[in-house]
Amino acid sequence: MLFFLVAPISIIVPVSFSSSQFLQFPPPGFSLQWYREIFTGPNWTDSIITSVQVGVLTSLLATTLGVLASFGIVRGDFRGKQALYTFLLSPMIVPTIILAISIYFLYARMRLVGSLLGLTLAHTVLALPLVVVIVSAALRGFDVTLERAARSLGANEWTTFFHVTFPLLRPAIVSAAFFAFLTSFDELIIALFISGTSAVTLPKRMWDGIRLEISPAISAVSVLLIAIAVVAFVAIGILQRKGAGGSDD
Amino acid sequence: MQSVLVLAPALVLLTLLYLLPLAQMLLRSILDPEFTLEHYQHFFTEAVYLRVLGVTFRMALAVTVLTLLLGFPVAYVLSTARPRWRNIMLLAVILPFWISILVRTYAWMVLLGRSGVVNETLLRLGLVTEPIKVINTQAGVLIGMTHILLPYMILPLYSVMRGIDPRLMQAASSLGAGTWSALRHVYLPLAMPGIVAGSILVFIISLGFYITPALLGGPRDQMVAMVIAGQVQTLLNWGFAAAISAVLLGTTLVLFAVCNRLVGLDQMFGGISR
């Protein structure tokens, strides 16, 4: 059963190194031609750059807003807190196709289709709930006495935050930032509607490619996407092990 | 006061780019071009769209049942395995989660296509004389979606099963219950929150699935999300697309509310957020 989960994905790896012009299995020979194509062909490189830019910007924006909001949700004491928390997480529940078309209707009027800013803002809506889930969980498990100790030793609010609170939360925040990046980097459905022709992300370009022909170049892109996901996954695994308490179980 | 300040930026963003556009989209479904319920009527009476609804619900149900049947044993083994093995197995469940749905769907195209890995192997072995057609059929969609949604079933199941005391099963069997009867009367009721949470989660996600049915299904296997996209992108019929979206959104929210009543949303996302 576990084999069923992993094996189908791994089939892409040998295909991406194929020397054949089309999809053929087993590949007739080894070649790096498809990697050369995606890293030097103008269309693919443009898309890689667009995706990295949008991913980094989304990650920065979603992490900043999400960390702030998590403090408000966990530390704040006001009526309607639970409702607000549900609202912050609700973009995870709404089917992405619905988010995509409602944002598209908005952008069509504001001429934001095909812009990096538009993509970044839309992806932030998707990434924000993830950041809030991760950071607020870490904040709930946070030992407040450490902050009190710092304060009682004479540290002011800012010093306490930067020398005590932030370092302790850093693993969770960095994990959240990776998550947000990956959410944006892999996102397709929203990009399908708002990429336009001037900000085509990597998944959007891949989608267009698949609909035309199943060239092994798509496999090379897939391997690239898998590699980035695995790197983020491992990085977060290491961070969580380092994180507060060291036990994730 | 401070908590209001730190919450403000996130709330402003979500209001401007999520809440208002969503509300506007819902309004469009009844105000395009002026007040009318025609779009809804159209959707619920035309044979084409009734068929789409049927396909969507049947597919979501089939995927839910399949992931439950496949996921239950996996989650059980996970919950009883030694920590070392459990971590390796969890890796196999969680890692695919991280890989783009587009990539996972594409992998199935490579495997199941006309000259894909499976067909080539079967032909070479002489088991079939011509390629089996799986892509562009409902079977293709079912395989792809089951594979992609399996972790969404396994994780809530696992998070509930982990809390079940194994001694309860031992107690049941020492009191004379057979394996089946212990499973039915002791284990299943205890695992029920996980079963409900996982099933509703998978069902809801399936209802709005777009990428996999679009790539693995044929033109006759359209699901709701594909119709919405088509109405917006090629037919430019935004009011109608908005009405279908409203129906999909309404169904999704109702199911979530039911799940929240039954098991709590924490249970649903509990396994997934880590």
Tab-separated table of N, CA, C and O in Angstrom, chain A residues 1-2 4-6 8 12 25-26 65 68-69 72 76 78 84 87-88 90-91 93-95 97-99 101-105 107 109 121 124-125 133 157 179 182 186 188 192-193 203 206-207 210-211 214-215 218-219 222 225-226 229 233 236 249, chain B residues 2-3 6-7 9-11 13-14 16-19 21-22 24-25 28 70 74 86 89 91-96 98-100 102-104 106-109 111 117 124 147 162 210-211 214-215 225 228-229 232-233 238 245 248-249 252 256 273-274:
chain	number	residue	atom	x	y	z
A	1	MET	N	0.832	-1.208	0.000
A	1	MET	CA	0.000	0.000	0.000
A	1	MET	C	0.869	1.262	0.000
A	1	MET	O	0.640	2.196	-0.736
A	2	LEU	N	1.907	1.201	0.860
A	2	LEU	CA	2.806	2.354	0.909
A	2	LEU	C	3.557	2.489	-0.412
A	2	LEU	O	3.862	3.580	-0.867
A	4	PHE	N	2.236	1.849	-3.277
A	4	PHE	CA	1.272	2.513	-4.158
A	4	PHE	C	1.353	4.034	-4.016
A	4	PHE	O	1.123	4.770	-4.960
A	5	LEU	N	1.708	4.491	-2.815
A	5	LEU	CA	1.798	5.933	-2.597
A	5	LEU	C	3.025	6.543	-3.257
A	5	LEU	O	2.982	7.636	-3.790
A	6	VAL	N	4.132	5.827	-3.193
A	6	VAL	CA	5.397	6.439	-3.611
A	6	VAL	C	5.823	6.054	-5.029
A	6	VAL	O	6.301	6.888	-5.790
A	8	PRO	N	4.398	5.385	-8.036
A	8	PRO	CA	3.993	6.064	-9.276
A	8	PRO	C	4.756	7.360	-9.511
A	8	PRO	O	5.045	7.723	-10.646
A	12	ILE	N	8.757	8.988	-12.796
A	12	ILE	CA	9.092	10.157	-13.615
A	12	ILE	C	10.605	10.349	-13.728
A	12	ILE	O	11.105	10.833	-14.739
A	25	PHE	N	9.315	4.083	-22.611
A	25	PHE	CA	9.741	3.377	-21.408
A	25	PHE	C	10.045	1.923	-21.720
A	25	PHE	O	9.257	1.265	-22.368
A	26	PRO	N	11.161	1.350	-21.267
A	26	PRO	CA	12.259	2.077	-20.598
A	26	PRO	C	12.974	3.018	-21.562
A	26	PRO	O	12.970	2.752	-22.754
A	65	LEU	N	2.584	38.350	7.912
A	65	LEU	CA	1.199	38.556	8.338
A	65	LEU	C	0.736	37.423	9.248
A	65	LEU	O	0.029	37.646	10.231
A	68	LEU	N	2.279	37.619	12.867
A	68	LEU	CA	1.589	38.678	13.618
A	68	LEU	C	0.196	38.215	14.041
A	68	LEU	O	-0.194	38.330	15.204
A	69	ALA	N	-0.542	37.668	13.078
A	69	ALA	CA	-1.914	37.240	13.370
A	69	ALA	C	-1.930	36.143	14.435
A	69	ALA	O	-2.810	36.118	15.293
A	72	GLY	N	-1.813	37.598	17.799
A	72	GLY	CA	-3.111	38.162	18.139
A	72	GLY	C	-4.091	37.082	18.564
A	72	GLY	O	-4.836	37.240	19.525
A	76	GLY	N	-4.051	37.209	22.393
A	76	GLY	CA	-5.109	38.194	22.562
A	76	GLY	C	-6.252	37.649	23.402
A	76	GLY	O	-6.432	36.440	23.525
A	78	PHE	N	-10.124	38.568	23.511
A	78	PHE	CA	-11.253	39.401	23.085
A	78	PHE	C	-12.374	38.479	22.628
A	78	PHE	O	-12.170	37.289	22.391
A	84	LEU	N	-12.805	34.394	14.615
A	84	LEU	CA	-11.769	35.021	13.819
A	84	LEU	C	-10.725	33.994	13.365
A	84	LEU	O	-10.248	34.020	12.230
A	87	PHE	N	-12.114	32.084	10.593
A	87	PHE	CA	-12.069	32.897	9.377
A	87	PHE	C	-10.665	32.886	8.757
A	87	PHE	O	-10.499	32.736	7.548
A	88	LEU	N	-9.630	33.011	9.632
A	88	LEU	CA	-8.248	33.014	9.123
A	88	LEU	C	-7.914	31.693	8.425
A	88	LEU	O	-7.157	31.661	7.472
A	90	SER	N	-10.194	29.676	7.021
A	90	SER	CA	-11.214	29.253	6.061
A	90	SER	C	-10.772	29.184	4.591
A	90	SER	O	-11.332	28.388	3.851
A	91	PRO	N	-9.779	29.949	4.145
A	91	PRO	CA	-9.381	29.763	2.740
A	91	PRO	C	-8.918	28.335	2.429
A	91	PRO	O	-8.938	27.912	1.271
A	93	ILE	N	-10.540	25.757	3.313
A	93	ILE	CA	-11.745	24.948	3.144
A	93	ILE	C	-12.403	25.192	1.791
A	93	ILE	O	-12.930	24.296	1.165
A	94	VAL	N	-12.367	26.449	1.342
A	94	VAL	CA	-13.030	26.812	0.087
A	94	VAL	C	-12.296	26.158	-1.093
A	94	VAL	O	-11.070	26.255	-1.181
A	95	PRO	N	-13.029	25.481	-1.972
A	95	PRO	CA	-12.372	24.871	-3.136
A	95	PRO	C	-11.557	25.902	-3.915
A	95	PRO	O	-12.042	27.019	-4.153
A	97	ILE	N	-10.783	26.274	-6.935
A	97	ILE	CA	-11.348	26.790	-8.186
A	97	ILE	C	-12.238	28.009	-7.908
A	97	ILE	O	-12.264	28.961	-8.692
A	98	ILE	N	-12.921	27.992	-6.755
A	98	ILE	CA	-13.801	29.111	-6.405
A	98	ILE	C	-12.978	30.346	-6.027
A	98	ILE	O	-13.266	31.460	-6.470
A	99	LEU	N	-11.911	30.135	-5.244
A	99	LEU	CA	-11.006	31.254	-4.940
A	99	LEU	C	-10.460	31.822	-6.247
A	99	LEU	O	-10.411	33.039	-6.438
A	101	ILE	N	-11.610	31.805	-9.389
A	101	ILE	CA	-12.445	32.643	-10.262
A	101	ILE	C	-12.877	33.926	-9.568
A	101	ILE	O	-12.986	34.955	-10.217
A	102	SER	N	-13.054	33.892	-8.219
A	102	SER	CA	-13.465	35.153	-7.605
A	102	SER	C	-12.316	36.159	-7.637
A	102	SER	O	-12.539	37.355	-7.844
A	103	ILE	N	-11.082	35.677	-7.472
A	103	ILE	CA	-9.946	36.592	-7.589
A	103	ILE	C	-9.784	37.067	-9.040
A	103	ILE	O	-9.477	38.223	-9.310
A	104	TYR	N	-10.051	36.155	-9.961
A	104	TYR	CA	-9.949	36.519	-11.380
A	104	TYR	C	-10.939	37.628	-11.741
A	104	TYR	O	-10.585	38.594	-12.425
A	105	PHE	N	-12.193	37.490	-11.248
A	105	PHE	CA	-13.189	38.538	-11.516
A	105	PHE	C	-12.704	39.890	-10.989
A	105	PHE	O	-12.843	40.908	-11.644
A	107	TYR	N	-9.485	40.804	-10.343
A	107	TYR	CA	-8.281	41.257	-11.053
A	107	TYR	C	-8.596	41.748	-12.453
A	107	TYR	O	-7.928	42.643	-12.959
A	109	ARG	N	-11.020	43.429	-13.351
A	109	ARG	CA	-11.426	44.822	-13.255
A	109	ARG	C	-10.249	45.725	-12.886
A	109	ARG	O	-10.156	46.864	-13.308
A	121	LEU	N	-0.225	38.305	-4.153
A	121	LEU	CA	-1.335	38.549	-3.228
A	121	LEU	C	-2.280	37.343	-3.190
A	121	LEU	O	-2.711	36.913	-2.116
A	124	THR	N	-0.766	34.511	-1.360
A	124	THR	CA	-0.688	34.773	0.079
A	124	THR	C	-1.990	34.364	0.773
A	124	THR	O	-1.968	33.858	1.896
A	125	VAL	N	-3.120	34.571	0.090
A	125	VAL	CA	-4.402	34.148	0.665
A	125	VAL	C	-4.370	32.643	0.967
A	125	VAL	O	-4.865	32.184	1.997
A	133	VAL	N	-1.696	28.200	11.199
A	133	VAL	CA	-1.813	26.896	11.867
A	133	VAL	C	-0.492	26.511	12.534
A	133	VAL	O	-0.456	26.155	13.715
A	157	GLU	N	10.140	45.036	26.630
A	157	GLU	CA	9.295	44.213	25.771
A	157	GLU	C	10.008	43.784	24.487
A	157	GLU	O	9.953	42.642	24.067
A	179	PHE	N	6.805	26.247	3.985
A	179	PHE	CA	5.479	25.794	3.591
A	179	PHE	C	4.828	26.793	2.648
A	179	PHE	O	4.256	26.433	1.616
A	182	LEU	N	6.416	26.770	-0.773
A	182	LEU	CA	6.038	25.600	-1.558
A	182	LEU	C	4.594	25.696	-2.035
A	182	LEU	O	4.275	25.315	-3.165
A	186	ASP	N	4.031	25.517	-6.063
A	186	ASP	CA	3.302	24.396	-6.662
A	186	ASP	C	1.922	24.777	-7.161
A	186	ASP	O	1.241	23.980	-7.777
A	188	LEU	N	-1.292	25.787	-8.995
A	188	LEU	CA	-1.649	25.819	-10.412
A	188	LEU	C	-2.985	26.512	-10.692
A	188	LEU	O	-3.080	27.354	-11.580
A	192	LEU	N	-3.646	29.478	-13.312
A	192	LEU	CA	-4.289	29.243	-14.608
A	192	LEU	C	-5.134	30.441	-15.024
A	192	LEU	O	-5.219	30.766	-16.198
A	193	PHE	N	-5.769	31.083	-14.022
A	193	PHE	CA	-6.665	32.184	-14.337
A	193	PHE	C	-5.961	33.529	-14.370
A	193	PHE	O	-6.335	34.396	-15.156
A	203	PRO	N	4.216	25.809	-12.839
A	203	PRO	CA	3.113	24.850	-13.002
A	203	PRO	C	2.185	25.192	-14.168
A	203	PRO	O	1.713	24.297	-14.869
A	206	MET	N	3.866	24.143	-17.255
A	206	MET	CA	3.847	22.680	-17.321
A	206	MET	C	2.473	22.196	-17.793
A	206	MET	O	2.359	21.294	-18.621
A	207	TRP	N	1.446	22.819	-17.253
A	207	TRP	CA	0.065	22.478	-17.634
A	207	TRP	C	-0.135	22.679	-19.140
A	207	TRP	O	-0.646	21.811	-19.833
A	210	ILE	N	1.645	19.897	-20.962
A	210	ILE	CA	0.983	18.597	-20.895
A	210	ILE	C	-0.174	18.526	-21.883
A	210	ILE	O	-0.410	17.519	-22.528
A	211	ARG	N	-0.897	19.636	-22.006
A	211	ARG	CA	-2.067	19.609	-22.878
A	211	ARG	C	-1.659	19.521	-24.349
A	211	ARG	O	-2.415	19.041	-25.173
A	214	ILE	N	3.042	15.108	-24.399
A	214	ILE	CA	3.715	14.682	-23.177
A	214	ILE	C	5.205	14.548	-23.468
A	214	ILE	O	5.729	13.457	-23.595
A	215	SER	N	5.893	15.661	-23.617
A	215	SER	CA	7.324	15.587	-23.900
A	215	SER	C	8.075	15.297	-22.606
A	215	SER	O	7.633	15.671	-21.519
A	218	ILE	N	8.595	17.800	-19.650
A	218	ILE	CA	7.664	17.902	-18.523
A	218	ILE	C	8.176	17.049	-17.356
A	218	ILE	O	8.062	17.441	-16.196
A	219	SER	N	8.750	15.890	-17.689
A	219	SER	CA	9.278	15.027	-16.628
A	219	SER	C	10.422	15.709	-15.901
A	219	SER	O	10.542	15.616	-14.678
A	222	SER	N	8.993	18.131	-13.620
A	222	SER	CA	8.414	17.413	-12.477
A	222	SER	C	9.483	17.031	-11.471
A	222	SER	O	9.285	17.183	-10.260
A	225	LEU	N	10.391	19.988	-9.497
A	225	LEU	CA	9.377	20.292	-8.471
A	225	LEU	C	9.459	19.295	-7.317
A	225	LEU	O	9.330	19.667	-6.150
A	226	ILE	N	9.674	18.027	-7.647
A	226	ILE	CA	9.785	17.017	-6.588
A	226	ILE	C	11.001	17.317	-5.716
A	226	ILE	O	10.936	17.287	-4.488
A	229	ALA	N	10.346	20.077	-3.348
A	229	ALA	CA	9.458	19.631	-2.268
A	229	ALA	C	10.228	18.796	-1.249
A	229	ALA	O	10.070	18.963	-0.037
A	233	PHE	N	10.845	19.563	2.619
A	233	PHE	CA	10.369	18.553	3.565
A	233	PHE	C	11.478	18.183	4.557
A	233	PHE	O	11.267	18.163	5.772
A	236	ILE	N	12.332	21.097	6.928
A	236	ILE	CA	11.357	21.267	8.002
A	236	ILE	C	11.488	20.144	9.025
A	236	ILE	O	11.384	20.373	10.233
A	249	ASP	N	6.371	13.885	18.564
A	249	ASP	CA	5.461	12.749	18.654
A	249	ASP	C	4.796	12.676	20.026
A	249	ASP	O	5.398	12.270	20.956
B	2	GLN	N	-3.546	45.640	21.555
B	2	GLN	CA	-2.408	45.219	20.742
B	2	GLN	C	-2.777	44.067	19.815
B	2	GLN	O	-2.353	44.015	18.662
B	3	SER	N	-3.590	43.139	20.346
B	3	SER	CA	-3.937	41.976	19.542
B	3	SER	C	-4.742	42.394	18.308
B	3	SER	O	-4.663	41.760	17.270
B	6	VAL	N	-2.032	43.612	15.713
B	6	VAL	CA	-1.248	42.590	15.015
B	6	VAL	C	-2.127	41.757	14.090
B	6	VAL	O	-1.650	41.190	13.108
B	7	LEU	N	-3.404	41.668	14.390
B	7	LEU	CA	-4.302	40.907	13.516
B	7	LEU	C	-4.705	41.686	12.269
B	7	LEU	O	-5.045	41.106	11.242
B	9	PRO	N	-3.261	43.477	9.743
B	9	PRO	CA	-2.781	43.295	8.367
B	9	PRO	C	-3.345	42.034	7.701
B	9	PRO	O	-3.793	42.088	6.553
B	10	ALA	N	-3.363	40.919	8.439
B	10	ALA	CA	-3.876	39.682	7.859
B	10	ALA	C	-5.364	39.817	7.536
B	10	ALA	O	-5.827	39.368	6.481
B	11	LEU	N	-6.095	40.454	8.423
B	11	LEU	CA	-7.533	40.586	8.205
B	11	LEU	C	-7.835	41.498	7.022
B	11	LEU	O	-8.742	41.231	6.234
B	13	LEU	N	-5.903	41.941	4.395
B	13	LEU	CA	-5.593	41.182	3.181
B	13	LEU	C	-6.707	40.198	2.854
B	13	LEU	O	-7.184	40.124	1.716
B	14	LEU	N	-7.135	39.433	3.861
B	14	LEU	CA	-8.168	38.432	3.601
B	14	LEU	C	-9.497	39.085	3.222
B	14	LEU	O	-10.234	38.546	2.398
B	16	LEU	N	-9.903	41.998	1.609
B	16	LEU	CA	-9.848	42.558	0.263
B	16	LEU	C	-9.706	41.506	-0.826
B	16	LEU	O	-10.240	41.664	-1.918
B	17	LEU	N	-8.966	40.431	-0.539
B	17	LEU	CA	-8.650	39.484	-1.612
B	17	LEU	C	-9.376	38.160	-1.501
B	17	LEU	O	-9.191	37.274	-2.321
B	18	TYR	N	-10.206	38.026	-0.449
B	18	TYR	CA	-10.863	36.748	-0.268
B	18	TYR	C	-12.345	36.952	0.045
B	18	TYR	O	-13.206	36.527	-0.725
B	19	LEU	N	-12.621	37.675	1.121
B	19	LEU	CA	-14.017	37.824	1.538
B	19	LEU	C	-14.837	38.634	0.528
B	19	LEU	O	-15.886	38.180	0.070
B	21	PRO	N	-14.104	39.532	-2.726
B	21	PRO	CA	-14.259	38.888	-4.039
B	21	PRO	C	-15.244	37.714	-4.004
B	21	PRO	O	-16.015	37.517	-4.938
B	22	LEU	N	-15.234	36.972	-2.907
B	22	LEU	CA	-16.140	35.830	-2.785
B	22	LEU	C	-17.588	36.329	-2.735
B	22	LEU	O	-18.468	35.799	-3.419
B	24	GLN	N	-18.698	39.138	-3.843
B	24	GLN	CA	-19.039	39.723	-5.134
B	24	GLN	C	-19.393	38.636	-6.158
B	24	GLN	O	-20.318	38.784	-6.946
B	25	MET	N	-18.642	37.543	-6.065
B	25	MET	CA	-18.893	36.430	-6.963
B	25	MET	C	-20.286	35.856	-6.696
B	25	MET	O	-21.040	35.583	-7.623
B	28	ARG	N	-22.854	38.090	-8.090
B	28	ARG	CA	-22.901	37.998	-9.541
B	28	ARG	C	-23.816	36.847	-10.000
B	28	ARG	O	-24.439	36.925	-11.057
B	70	LEU	N	-8.641	1.428	1.470
B	70	LEU	CA	-7.185	1.287	1.367
B	70	LEU	C	-6.483	1.912	2.570
B	70	LEU	O	-5.453	1.405	3.027
B	74	VAL	N	-3.782	0.714	6.473
B	74	VAL	CA	-2.500	1.423	6.579
B	74	VAL	C	-2.433	2.194	7.901
B	74	VAL	O	-1.453	2.119	8.643
B	86	ARG	N	7.349	3.065	12.201
B	86	ARG	CA	6.262	4.006	12.025
B	86	ARG	C	6.765	5.274	11.340
B	86	ARG	O	6.125	5.804	10.439
B	89	MET	N	7.242	4.650	7.680
B	89	MET	CA	5.968	4.543	6.978
B	89	MET	C	5.272	5.890	6.879
B	89	MET	O	4.696	6.228	5.842
B	91	LEU	N	6.650	8.659	6.630
B	91	LEU	CA	7.354	9.386	5.580
B	91	LEU	C	6.707	9.107	4.225
B	91	LEU	O	6.469	10.012	3.432
B	92	ALA	N	6.401	7.818	3.990
B	92	ALA	CA	5.797	7.428	2.712
B	92	ALA	C	4.398	8.008	2.554
B	92	ALA	O	3.930	8.229	1.442
B	93	VAL	N	3.728	8.259	3.683
B	93	VAL	CA	2.383	8.840	3.610
B	93	VAL	C	2.457	10.345	3.402
B	93	VAL	O	1.713	10.923	2.618
B	94	ILE	N	3.399	10.978	4.126
B	94	ILE	CA	3.418	12.442	4.132
B	94	ILE	C	4.161	13.027	2.933
B	94	ILE	O	3.771	14.059	2.407
B	95	LEU	N	5.203	12.351	2.495
B	95	LEU	CA	6.010	12.923	1.406
B	95	LEU	C	5.190	13.226	0.136
B	95	LEU	O	5.301	14.322	-0.410
B	96	PRO	N	4.350	12.282	-0.314
B	96	PRO	CA	3.567	12.580	-1.529
B	96	PRO	C	2.686	13.815	-1.372
B	96	PRO	O	2.434	14.554	-2.335
B	98	TRP	N	3.436	16.498	-0.158
B	98	TRP	CA	4.221	17.695	-0.434
B	98	TRP	C	4.465	17.887	-1.906
B	98	TRP	O	4.922	18.938	-2.323
B	99	ILE	N	4.208	16.852	-2.669
B	99	ILE	CA	4.530	16.955	-4.081
B	99	ILE	C	3.306	17.435	-4.836
B	99	ILE	O	2.191	16.971	-4.600
B	100	SER	N	3.537	18.386	-5.713
B	100	SER	CA	2.453	19.043	-6.436
B	100	SER	C	1.462	18.040	-7.034
B	100	SER	O	1.847	17.005	-7.573
B	102	LEU	N	-0.229	18.409	-9.628
B	102	LEU	CA	0.010	18.357	-11.068
B	102	LEU	C	1.057	17.290	-11.394
B	102	LEU	O	0.889	16.492	-12.318
B	103	VAL	N	2.134	17.265	-10.605
B	103	VAL	CA	3.191	16.282	-10.839
B	103	VAL	C	2.667	14.866	-10.609
B	103	VAL	O	2.929	13.943	-11.391
B	104	ARG	N	1.879	14.698	-9.526
B	104	ARG	CA	1.375	13.355	-9.240
B	104	ARG	C	0.408	12.885	-10.332
B	104	ARG	O	0.390	11.718	-10.701
B	106	TYR	N	0.492	13.930	-13.454
B	106	TYR	CA	1.325	13.678	-14.640
B	106	TYR	C	1.974	12.295	-14.567
B	106	TYR	O	2.063	11.582	-15.563
B	107	ALA	N	2.382	11.915	-13.348
B	107	ALA	CA	2.989	10.593	-13.176
B	107	ALA	C	2.024	9.503	-13.639
B	107	ALA	O	2.429	8.531	-14.293
B	108	TRP	N	0.754	9.674	-13.340
B	108	TRP	CA	-0.228	8.669	-13.786
B	108	TRP	C	-0.419	8.701	-15.290
B	108	TRP	O	-0.699	7.678	-15.907
B	109	MET	N	-0.239	9.872	-15.897
B	109	MET	CA	-0.319	9.928	-17.360
B	109	MET	C	0.835	9.146	-17.975
B	109	MET	O	0.659	8.434	-18.961
B	111	LEU	N	2.363	6.678	-16.554
B	111	LEU	CA	2.164	5.253	-16.280
B	111	LEU	C	1.075	4.633	-17.147
B	111	LEU	O	1.235	3.545	-17.696
B	117	VAL	N	3.991	3.257	-19.339
B	117	VAL	CA	4.761	2.169	-18.737
B	117	VAL	C	3.932	0.887	-18.607
B	117	VAL	O	4.366	-0.204	-18.976
B	124	ARG	N	4.495	-6.133	-23.982
B	124	ARG	CA	5.728	-6.899	-24.103
B	124	ARG	C	5.556	-8.306	-23.533
B	124	ARG	O	6.089	-9.264	-24.051
B	147	HIS	N	-5.198	7.957	-5.410
B	147	HIS	CA	-3.785	8.031	-5.052
B	147	HIS	C	-3.466	9.365	-4.381
B	147	HIS	O	-2.783	9.423	-3.359
B	162	ARG	N	-4.246	6.302	16.981
B	162	ARG	CA	-3.097	6.361	17.880
B	162	ARG	C	-3.556	6.465	19.334
B	162	ARG	O	-2.874	6.034	20.247
B	210	TYR	N	-10.069	19.643	-9.544
B	210	TYR	CA	-10.017	20.166	-10.903
B	210	TYR	C	-8.919	19.514	-11.756
B	210	TYR	O	-9.187	18.965	-12.824
B	211	ILE	N	-7.666	19.578	-11.258
B	211	ILE	CA	-6.530	19.203	-12.096
B	211	ILE	C	-6.606	17.753	-12.579
B	211	ILE	O	-6.470	17.473	-13.775
B	214	ALA	N	-9.407	16.912	-15.008
B	214	ALA	CA	-9.188	17.597	-16.285
B	214	ALA	C	-8.144	16.867	-17.130
B	214	ALA	O	-8.254	16.798	-18.347
B	215	LEU	N	-7.122	16.300	-16.470
B	215	LEU	CA	-6.051	15.661	-17.235
B	215	LEU	C	-6.306	14.180	-17.484
B	215	LEU	O	-5.920	13.643	-18.514
B	225	ALA	N	-15.960	21.382	-11.070
B	225	ALA	CA	-14.902	22.398	-11.161
B	225	ALA	C	-14.504	22.668	-12.615
B	225	ALA	O	-14.196	23.803	-12.982
B	228	ILE	N	-17.041	24.938	-14.190
B	228	ILE	CA	-16.844	26.325	-13.746
B	228	ILE	C	-15.720	26.969	-14.554
B	228	ILE	O	-15.877	28.056	-15.117
B	229	ALA	N	-14.589	26.273	-14.650
B	229	ALA	CA	-13.437	26.823	-15.382
B	229	ALA	C	-13.802	27.075	-16.836
B	229	ALA	O	-13.475	28.124	-17.387
B	232	VAL	N	-15.914	30.154	-17.379
B	232	VAL	CA	-15.185	31.410	-17.217
B	232	VAL	C	-14.219	31.629	-18.381
B	232	VAL	O	-14.183	32.702	-18.983
B	233	GLN	N	-13.447	30.575	-18.702
B	233	GLN	CA	-12.338	30.774	-19.646
B	233	GLN	C	-12.768	30.784	-21.104
B	233	GLN	O	-12.305	31.614	-21.868
B	238	TRP	N	-19.847	34.421	-16.976
B	238	TRP	CA	-19.422	34.562	-15.584
B	238	TRP	C	-20.564	34.362	-14.594
B	238	TRP	O	-20.364	33.813	-13.522
B	245	SER	N	-20.497	27.898	-8.784
B	245	SER	CA	-19.565	28.037	-7.661
B	245	SER	C	-20.323	28.162	-6.357
B	245	SER	O	-19.922	27.593	-5.341
B	248	LEU	N	-21.451	24.776	-5.290
B	248	LEU	CA	-20.319	23.990	-4.785
B	248	LEU	C	-19.870	24.493	-3.412
B	248	LEU	O	-19.637	23.706	-2.481
B	249	LEU	N	-19.793	25.820	-3.282
B	249	LEU	CA	-19.365	26.405	-2.012
B	249	LEU	C	-20.356	26.065	-0.904
B	249	LEU	O	-19.971	25.657	0.196
B	252	THR	N	-20.009	22.473	0.155
B	252	THR	CA	-18.775	22.303	0.915
B	252	THR	C	-18.940	22.800	2.350
B	252	THR	O	-18.589	22.106	3.306
B	256	PHE	N	-18.803	20.771	5.890
B	256	PHE	CA	-17.834	21.128	6.932
B	256	PHE	C	-18.532	21.373	8.255
B	256	PHE	O	-18.052	20.951	9.311
B	273	SER	N	-1.897	19.051	9.560
B	273	SER	CA	-1.047	20.229	9.659
B	273	SER	C	0.374	19.913	10.107
B	273	SER	O	1.228	20.767	10.068
B	274	ARG	N	0.616	18.682	10.537
B	274	ARG	CA	1.998	18.428	10.938
B	274	ARG	C	2.785	17.634	9.911
B	274	ARG	O	2.293	17.071	9.051
